Every structure is written in C-alpha cells, then in structure tokens.
Short mmCIF file of C-alpha atoms in Angstrom, two decimals:
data_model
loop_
_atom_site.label_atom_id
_atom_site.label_comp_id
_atom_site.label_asym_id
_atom_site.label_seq_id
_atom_site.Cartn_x
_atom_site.Cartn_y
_atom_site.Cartn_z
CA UNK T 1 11.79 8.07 7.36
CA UNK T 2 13.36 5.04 5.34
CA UNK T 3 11.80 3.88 2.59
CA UNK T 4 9.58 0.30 3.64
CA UNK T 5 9.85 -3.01 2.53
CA UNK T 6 5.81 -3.83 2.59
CA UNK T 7 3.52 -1.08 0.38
CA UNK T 8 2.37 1.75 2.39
CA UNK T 9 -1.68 0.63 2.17
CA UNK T 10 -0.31 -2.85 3.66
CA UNK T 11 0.83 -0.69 6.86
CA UNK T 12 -1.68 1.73 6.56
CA UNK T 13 -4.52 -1.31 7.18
CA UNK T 14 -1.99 -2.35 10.06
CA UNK T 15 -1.63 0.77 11.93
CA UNK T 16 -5.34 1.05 11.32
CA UNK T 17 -6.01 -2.10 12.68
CA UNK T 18 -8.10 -3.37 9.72
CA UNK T 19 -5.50 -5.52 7.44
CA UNK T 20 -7.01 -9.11 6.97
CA UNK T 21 -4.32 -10.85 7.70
CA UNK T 22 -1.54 -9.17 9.82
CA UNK T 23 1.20 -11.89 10.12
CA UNK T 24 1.79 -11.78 5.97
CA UNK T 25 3.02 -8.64 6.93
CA UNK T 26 4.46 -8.60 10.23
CA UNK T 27 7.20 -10.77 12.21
CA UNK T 28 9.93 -12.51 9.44
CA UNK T 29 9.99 -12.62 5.75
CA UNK T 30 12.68 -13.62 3.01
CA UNK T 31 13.25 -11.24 1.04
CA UNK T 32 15.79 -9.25 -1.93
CA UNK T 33 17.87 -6.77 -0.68
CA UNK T 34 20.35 -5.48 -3.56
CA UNK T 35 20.01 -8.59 -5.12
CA UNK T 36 20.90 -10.85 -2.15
CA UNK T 37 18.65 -12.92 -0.28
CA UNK T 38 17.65 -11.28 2.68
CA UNK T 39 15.43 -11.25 6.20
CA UNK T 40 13.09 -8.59 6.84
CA UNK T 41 11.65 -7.74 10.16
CA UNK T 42 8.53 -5.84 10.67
CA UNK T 43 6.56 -5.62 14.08
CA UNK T 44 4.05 -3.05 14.74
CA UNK T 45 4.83 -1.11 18.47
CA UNK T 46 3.16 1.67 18.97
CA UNK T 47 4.31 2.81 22.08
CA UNK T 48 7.95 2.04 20.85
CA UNK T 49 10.65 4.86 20.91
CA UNK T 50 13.26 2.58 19.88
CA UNK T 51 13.23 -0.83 18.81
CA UNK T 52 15.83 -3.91 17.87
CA UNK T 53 16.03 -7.23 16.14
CA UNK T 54 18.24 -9.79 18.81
CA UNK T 55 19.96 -12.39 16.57
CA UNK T 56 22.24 -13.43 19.66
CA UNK T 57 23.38 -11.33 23.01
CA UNK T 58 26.16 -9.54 20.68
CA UNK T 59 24.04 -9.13 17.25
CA UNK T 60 21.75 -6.27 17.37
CA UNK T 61 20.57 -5.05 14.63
CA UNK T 62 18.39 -1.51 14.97
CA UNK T 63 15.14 -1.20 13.02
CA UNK T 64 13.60 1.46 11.36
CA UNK T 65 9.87 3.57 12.12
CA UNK T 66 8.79 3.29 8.36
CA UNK T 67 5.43 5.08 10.06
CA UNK T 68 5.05 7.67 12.57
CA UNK T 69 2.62 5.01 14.71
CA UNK T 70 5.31 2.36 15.38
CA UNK T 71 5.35 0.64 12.61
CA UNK T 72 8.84 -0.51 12.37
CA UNK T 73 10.86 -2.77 9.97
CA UNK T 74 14.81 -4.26 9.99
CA UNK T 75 16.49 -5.70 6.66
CA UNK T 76 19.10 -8.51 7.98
CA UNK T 77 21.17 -9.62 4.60
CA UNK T 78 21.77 -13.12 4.68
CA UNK T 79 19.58 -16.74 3.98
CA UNK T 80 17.22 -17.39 6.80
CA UNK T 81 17.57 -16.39 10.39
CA UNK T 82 17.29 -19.49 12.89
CA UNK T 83 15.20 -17.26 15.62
CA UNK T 84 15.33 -13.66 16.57
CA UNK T 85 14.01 -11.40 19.96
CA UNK T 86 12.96 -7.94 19.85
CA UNK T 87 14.59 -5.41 22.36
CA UNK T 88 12.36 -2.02 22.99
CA UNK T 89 12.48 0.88 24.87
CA UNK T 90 9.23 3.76 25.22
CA UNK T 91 11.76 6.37 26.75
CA UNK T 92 9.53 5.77 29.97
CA UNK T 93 10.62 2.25 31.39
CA UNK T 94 13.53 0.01 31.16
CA UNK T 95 14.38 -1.76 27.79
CA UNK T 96 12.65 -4.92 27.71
CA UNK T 97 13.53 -7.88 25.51
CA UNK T 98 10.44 -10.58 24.34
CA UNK T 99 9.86 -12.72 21.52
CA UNK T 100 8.41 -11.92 18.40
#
C-alpha cells in the first residue's frame, strides 16, 4: 500500500468512525507534493474495489487504498482543482460516478 498523505491515527479515527471532524480529512485539500503545490483527494468507501478522481470526461486520475477498509486517497499536482467527481466500482455492480 502507498504511503498516505493524512497520519495513519487521522484514518484510523475515520475508518473507525470516531474522528471529530471528518471533512479536515476527507474530500479536497492543497497540498506539497515534491515541492509543488498540489490537490489531494481522500474519500472513505468501504465497499470500494476501485475508485477514481473525474477532473473532466477524459481526466481520470486513479486513487490509491492507503487502508485495507476503503480508505482511499489521489495526489493531483497542480494549483487548485475547479470541481472533481468520483467514479467507483465494488466488482459487484456497474461503475457509478457521484459527487464528492
């Protein structure tokens, strides 16, 4: 598993369901990635095989399970993103696309 942005107690409390506030962790945050301003991603899907970031129809960018519960996260380099969708799949149903 890749190494997470957010410290592993942060997504421990998530997974757990006991972090006191969730959305300083989850959805999008600037960050530095190799010393560039970056996006990162994080959503918590547990039923989740698979999951995307949609910046537009033709950029998809994969994320990551940082945890073994669906805890996922995707870096996007770059200054801020103007909106995003997330694209899943559970290996049971279709792919479905929503927003974050």
């Amino acid at each position: 598993m890749k190494r997470p942005t957010a410290s592993r107690e942060e997504i421990e409390a998530i997974v757990h369901g006991n972090h006191a506030d969730p959305f300083a962790i989850l959805g999008r945050h600037p960050i530095s990635a190799k010393g560039r301003a970056a996006q990162v991603v994080r959503a918590f899907l547990p039923e989740a095989k698979q999951a995307w970031v949609l910046l537009t129809p033709e950029q998809v960018h994969p994320m990551t399970r940082t945890h073994p519960e669906g805890f996922f996260e995707c870096v996007i380099e770059g200054k801020e993103l103007a909106g995003y969708r997330l694209r899943v799949t559970d290996g049971h149903n279709p792919t479905w696309d929503f927003q974050d």
